[in-house]
Amino acid sequence: MTNKTVKITFRMTEEDAAKMDALMALEGFRSRSKYIRKKVIGARVFRRNLRRNEANISKQIELLRAEIKRIGVNYNQVVRAVNSMARLRDKRGNAVITAHTIDGKLTDLRTMMISVLDKVDAIEAEVSDNSCSTH
């Protein structure tokens, strides 16, 4: 093993450091130095097997991706409906779609997004807890 004699330091925000720690935990790294070397110069670093907790986090992220995709599909359906309905008129020439209808659909999407964000917050907290316990 080669001695590492050069020390490189840099600064980052607390938010960036927390994100890096979360990514490190997801990839199974405990050492910031090893993680940064791997990302910067592609040094070969052996990744340990995922623990049960980390595998659970990975599964939660996959479920969130699926949920976000469903929200996107719902959003596209609402936009398509608004565009189609905006062209429809009753016998008096009034638009068929109402602001109330649009508002209801957007409220549904907002509720779904809040649910996803709550889940992301829970995963982030779990990752932070794991990061703190591995240092």
PDB file of C-alpha atoms in Angstrom:
ATOM      1  CA  MET A   1       0.000   0.000   0.000  1.00  0.00           C
ATOM      2  CA  THR A   2       1.377   3.414  -0.987  1.00  0.00           C
ATOM      3  CA  ASN A   3       1.779   6.099   1.652  1.00  0.00           C
ATOM      4  CA  LYS A   4      -0.528   8.997   1.065  1.00  0.00           C
ATOM      5  CA  THR A   5       1.560  12.069   1.814  1.00  0.00           C
ATOM      6  CA  VAL A   6      -0.309  14.852   0.031  1.00  0.00           C
ATOM      7  CA  LYS A   7      -3.158  16.433   1.934  1.00  0.00           C
ATOM      8  CA  ILE A   8      -5.805  18.324  -0.015  1.00  0.00           C
ATOM      9  CA  THR A   9      -8.424  20.379   1.783  1.00  0.00           C
ATOM     10  CA  PHE A  10     -11.461  22.224   0.528  1.00  0.00           C
ATOM     11  CA  ARG A  11     -14.597  23.739   1.947  1.00  0.00           C
ATOM     12  CA  MET A  12     -18.240  22.974   1.303  1.00  0.00           C
ATOM     13  CA  THR A  13     -21.549  23.987   2.774  1.00  0.00           C
ATOM     14  CA  GLU A  14     -23.111  21.907   5.528  1.00  0.00           C
ATOM     15  CA  GLU A  15     -25.896  21.016   3.088  1.00  0.00           C
ATOM     16  CA  ASP A  16     -23.374  19.739   0.514  1.00  0.00           C
ATOM     17  CA  ALA A  17     -21.533  17.777   3.208  1.00  0.00           C
ATOM     18  CA  ALA A  18     -24.808  16.168   4.317  1.00  0.00           C
ATOM     19  CA  LYS A  19     -25.608  15.230   0.714  1.00  0.00           C
ATOM     20  CA  MET A  20     -22.146  13.744   0.286  1.00  0.00           C
ATOM     21  CA  ASP A  21     -22.492  11.778   3.530  1.00  0.00           C
ATOM     22  CA  ALA A  22     -25.862  10.445   2.370  1.00  0.00           C
ATOM     23  CA  LEU A  23     -24.398   9.368  -0.974  1.00  0.00           C
ATOM     24  CA  MET A  24     -21.438   7.797   0.805  1.00  0.00           C
ATOM     25  CA  ALA A  25     -23.783   5.804   3.029  1.00  0.00           C
ATOM     26  CA  LEU A  26     -25.840   4.628   0.053  1.00  0.00           C
ATOM     27  CA  GLU A  27     -22.712   3.418  -1.693  1.00  0.00           C
ATOM     28  CA  GLY A  28     -21.286   1.806   1.423  1.00  0.00           C
ATOM     29  CA  PHE A  29     -18.392   4.172   2.140  1.00  0.00           C
ATOM     30  CA  ARG A  30     -17.351   5.158   5.647  1.00  0.00           C
ATOM     31  CA  SER A  31     -14.299   7.210   4.737  1.00  0.00           C
ATOM     32  CA  ARG A  32     -14.718  10.552   3.044  1.00  0.00           C
ATOM     33  CA  SER A  33     -11.182  10.297   1.690  1.00  0.00           C
ATOM     34  CA  LYS A  34     -11.846   6.972  -0.032  1.00  0.00           C
ATOM     35  CA  TYR A  35     -15.140   8.218  -1.371  1.00  0.00           C
ATOM     36  CA  ILE A  36     -13.648  11.414  -2.795  1.00  0.00           C
ATOM     37  CA  ARG A  37     -10.664   9.537  -4.292  1.00  0.00           C
ATOM     38  CA  LYS A  38     -13.070   7.101  -5.952  1.00  0.00           C
ATOM     39  CA  LYS A  39     -15.169   9.901  -7.402  1.00  0.00           C
ATOM     40  CA  VAL A  40     -12.309  12.163  -8.443  1.00  0.00           C
ATOM     41  CA  ILE A  41      -9.657   9.832  -9.815  1.00  0.00           C
ATOM     42  CA  GLY A  42     -11.513   6.551 -10.043  1.00  0.00           C
ATOM     43  CA  ALA A  43      -9.313   4.802  -7.486  1.00  0.00           C
ATOM     44  CA  ARG A  44     -10.365   1.237  -6.934  1.00  0.00           C
ATOM     45  CA  VAL A  45     -12.179   1.056  -3.646  1.00  0.00           C
ATOM     46  CA  PHE A  46     -13.888  -2.090  -2.533  1.00  0.00           C
ATOM     47  CA  ARG A  47     -17.504  -1.616  -1.703  1.00  0.00           C
ATOM     48  CA  ARG A  48     -18.793  -3.567   1.229  1.00  0.00           C
ATOM     49  CA  ASN A  49     -22.026  -5.489   0.953  1.00  0.00           C
ATOM     50  CA  LEU A  50     -25.191  -3.533   1.585  1.00  0.00           C
ATOM     51  CA  ARG A  51     -26.548  -3.954   5.046  1.00  0.00           C
ATOM     52  CA  ARG A  52     -30.237  -4.668   5.488  1.00  0.00           C
ATOM     53  CA  ASN A  53     -30.942  -1.021   6.364  1.00  0.00           C
ATOM     54  CA  GLU A  54     -29.178   0.253   3.259  1.00  0.00           C
ATOM     55  CA  ALA A  55     -30.987  -2.276   1.073  1.00  0.00           C
ATOM     56  CA  ASN A  56     -34.249  -1.027   2.570  1.00  0.00           C
ATOM     57  CA  ILE A  57     -33.312   2.552   1.687  1.00  0.00           C
ATOM     58  CA  SER A  58     -32.519   1.458  -1.861  1.00  0.00           C
ATOM     59  CA  LYS A  59     -35.951  -0.189  -2.134  1.00  0.00           C
ATOM     60  CA  GLN A  60     -37.632   2.963  -0.776  1.00  0.00           C
ATOM     61  CA  ILE A  61     -35.875   5.063  -3.393  1.00  0.00           C
ATOM     62  CA  GLU A  62     -37.093   2.735  -6.158  1.00  0.00           C
ATOM     63  CA  LEU A  63     -40.656   3.031  -4.841  1.00  0.00           C
ATOM     64  CA  LEU A  64     -40.324   6.825  -4.792  1.00  0.00           C
ATOM     65  CA  ARG A  65     -39.142   6.815  -8.399  1.00  0.00           C
ATOM     66  CA  ALA A  66     -42.247   4.855  -9.382  1.00  0.00           C
ATOM     67  CA  GLU A  67     -44.483   7.234  -7.427  1.00  0.00           C
ATOM     68  CA  ILE A  68     -42.868  10.294  -8.992  1.00  0.00           C
ATOM     69  CA  LYS A  69     -43.404   8.738 -12.424  1.00  0.00           C
ATOM     70  CA  ARG A  70     -47.121   8.250 -11.615  1.00  0.00           C
ATOM     71  CA  ILE A  71     -47.356  11.884 -10.525  1.00  0.00           C
ATOM     72  CA  GLY A  72     -45.789  12.955 -13.815  1.00  0.00           C
ATOM     73  CA  VAL A  73     -48.291  10.858 -15.747  1.00  0.00           C
ATOM     74  CA  ASN A  74     -51.157  12.406 -13.745  1.00  0.00           C
ATOM     75  CA  TYR A  75     -49.793  15.888 -14.372  1.00  0.00           C
ATOM     76  CA  ASN A  76     -49.594  15.234 -18.120  1.00  0.00           C
ATOM     77  CA  GLN A  77     -53.185  13.966 -18.091  1.00  0.00           C
ATOM     78  CA  VAL A  78     -54.366  17.131 -16.327  1.00  0.00           C
ATOM     79  CA  VAL A  79     -52.528  19.383 -18.777  1.00  0.00           C
ATOM     80  CA  ARG A  80     -53.872  17.417 -21.746  1.00  0.00           C
ATOM     81  CA  ALA A  81     -57.412  17.616 -20.360  1.00  0.00           C
ATOM     82  CA  VAL A  82     -57.113  21.350 -19.709  1.00  0.00           C
ATOM     83  CA  ASN A  83     -55.873  21.951 -23.245  1.00  0.00           C
ATOM     84  CA  SER A  84     -58.663  19.820 -24.751  1.00  0.00           C
ATOM     85  CA  MET A  85     -61.436  21.196 -22.556  1.00  0.00           C
ATOM     86  CA  ALA A  86     -60.362  24.790 -23.042  1.00  0.00           C
ATOM     87  CA  ARG A  87     -61.404  24.453 -26.678  1.00  0.00           C
ATOM     88  CA  LEU A  88     -64.839  23.024 -25.828  1.00  0.00           C
ATOM     89  CA  ARG A  89     -67.682  25.507 -25.483  1.00  0.00           C
ATOM     90  CA  ASP A  90     -71.305  25.180 -24.494  1.00  0.00           C
ATOM     91  CA  LYS A  91     -74.178  26.565 -26.594  1.00  0.00           C
ATOM     92  CA  ARG A  92     -73.624  30.047 -25.171  1.00  0.00           C
ATOM     93  CA  GLY A  93     -69.916  30.016 -26.026  1.00  0.00           C
ATOM     94  CA  ASN A  94     -68.714  29.564 -22.438  1.00  0.00           C
ATOM     95  CA  ALA A  95     -65.752  27.299 -21.738  1.00  0.00           C
ATOM     96  CA  VAL A  96     -66.845  23.864 -20.475  1.00  0.00           C
ATOM     97  CA  ILE A  97     -63.968  23.426 -18.061  1.00  0.00           C
ATOM     98  CA  THR A  98     -64.068  25.457 -14.878  1.00  0.00           C
ATOM     99  CA  ALA A  99     -61.392  26.764 -12.585  1.00  0.00           C
ATOM    100  CA  HIS A 100     -62.909  24.586  -9.860  1.00  0.00           C
ATOM    101  CA  THR A 101     -62.269  21.416 -11.900  1.00  0.00           C
ATOM    102  CA  ILE A 102     -58.686  22.414 -12.587  1.00  0.00           C
ATOM    103  CA  ASP A 103     -58.135  23.361  -8.955  1.00  0.00           C
ATOM    104  CA  GLY A 104     -59.389  19.950  -7.801  1.00  0.00           C
ATOM    105  CA  LYS A 105     -56.981  18.112 -10.072  1.00  0.00           C
ATOM    106  CA  LEU A 106     -54.064  20.303  -9.039  1.00  0.00           C
ATOM    107  CA  THR A 107     -54.944  19.779  -5.371  1.00  0.00           C
ATOM    108  CA  ASP A 108     -54.762  16.010  -5.952  1.00  0.00           C
ATOM    109  CA  LEU A 109     -51.317  16.413  -7.517  1.00  0.00           C
ATOM    110  CA  ARG A 110     -50.194  18.642  -4.641  1.00  0.00           C
ATOM    111  CA  THR A 111     -51.310  15.999  -2.128  1.00  0.00           C
ATOM    112  CA  MET A 112     -49.323  13.340  -3.998  1.00  0.00           C
ATOM    113  CA  MET A 113     -46.216  15.547  -4.100  1.00  0.00           C
ATOM    114  CA  ILE A 114     -46.457  16.280  -0.360  1.00  0.00           C
ATOM    115  CA  SER A 115     -46.638  12.535   0.265  1.00  0.00           C
ATOM    116  CA  VAL A 116     -43.527  11.943  -1.848  1.00  0.00           C
ATOM    117  CA  LEU A 117     -41.644  14.770  -0.131  1.00  0.00           C
ATOM    118  CA  ASP A 118     -42.551  13.359   3.291  1.00  0.00           C
ATOM    119  CA  LYS A 119     -41.128  10.002   2.215  1.00  0.00           C
ATOM    120  CA  VAL A 120     -37.966  11.664   0.893  1.00  0.00           C
ATOM    121  CA  ASP A 121     -37.554  13.469   4.239  1.00  0.00           C
ATOM    122  CA  ALA A 122     -37.909  10.151   6.087  1.00  0.00           C
ATOM    123  CA  ILE A 123     -35.305   8.485   3.862  1.00  0.00           C
ATOM    124  CA  GLU A 124     -32.977  11.458   4.254  1.00  0.00           C
ATOM    125  CA  ALA A 125     -33.296  11.258   8.041  1.00  0.00           C
ATOM    126  CA  GLU A 126     -32.582   7.523   7.937  1.00  0.00           C
ATOM    127  CA  VAL A 127     -29.527   8.067   5.744  1.00  0.00           C
ATOM    128  CA  SER A 128     -28.297  10.830   8.081  1.00  0.00           C
ATOM    129  CA  ASP A 129     -28.723   8.547  11.099  1.00  0.00           C
ATOM    130  CA  ASN A 130     -26.749   5.827   9.316  1.00  0.00           C
ATOM    131  CA  SER A 131     -24.044   8.282   8.273  1.00  0.00           C
ATOM    132  CA  CYS A 132     -23.610   9.535  11.818  1.00  0.00           C
ATOM    133  CA  SER A 133     -23.382   6.008  13.222  1.00  0.00           C
ATOM    134  CA  THR A 134     -20.684   4.962  10.711  1.00  0.00           C
ATOM    135  CA  HIS A 135     -18.273   7.790  11.543  1.00  0.00           C
TER     136      HIS A 135
END
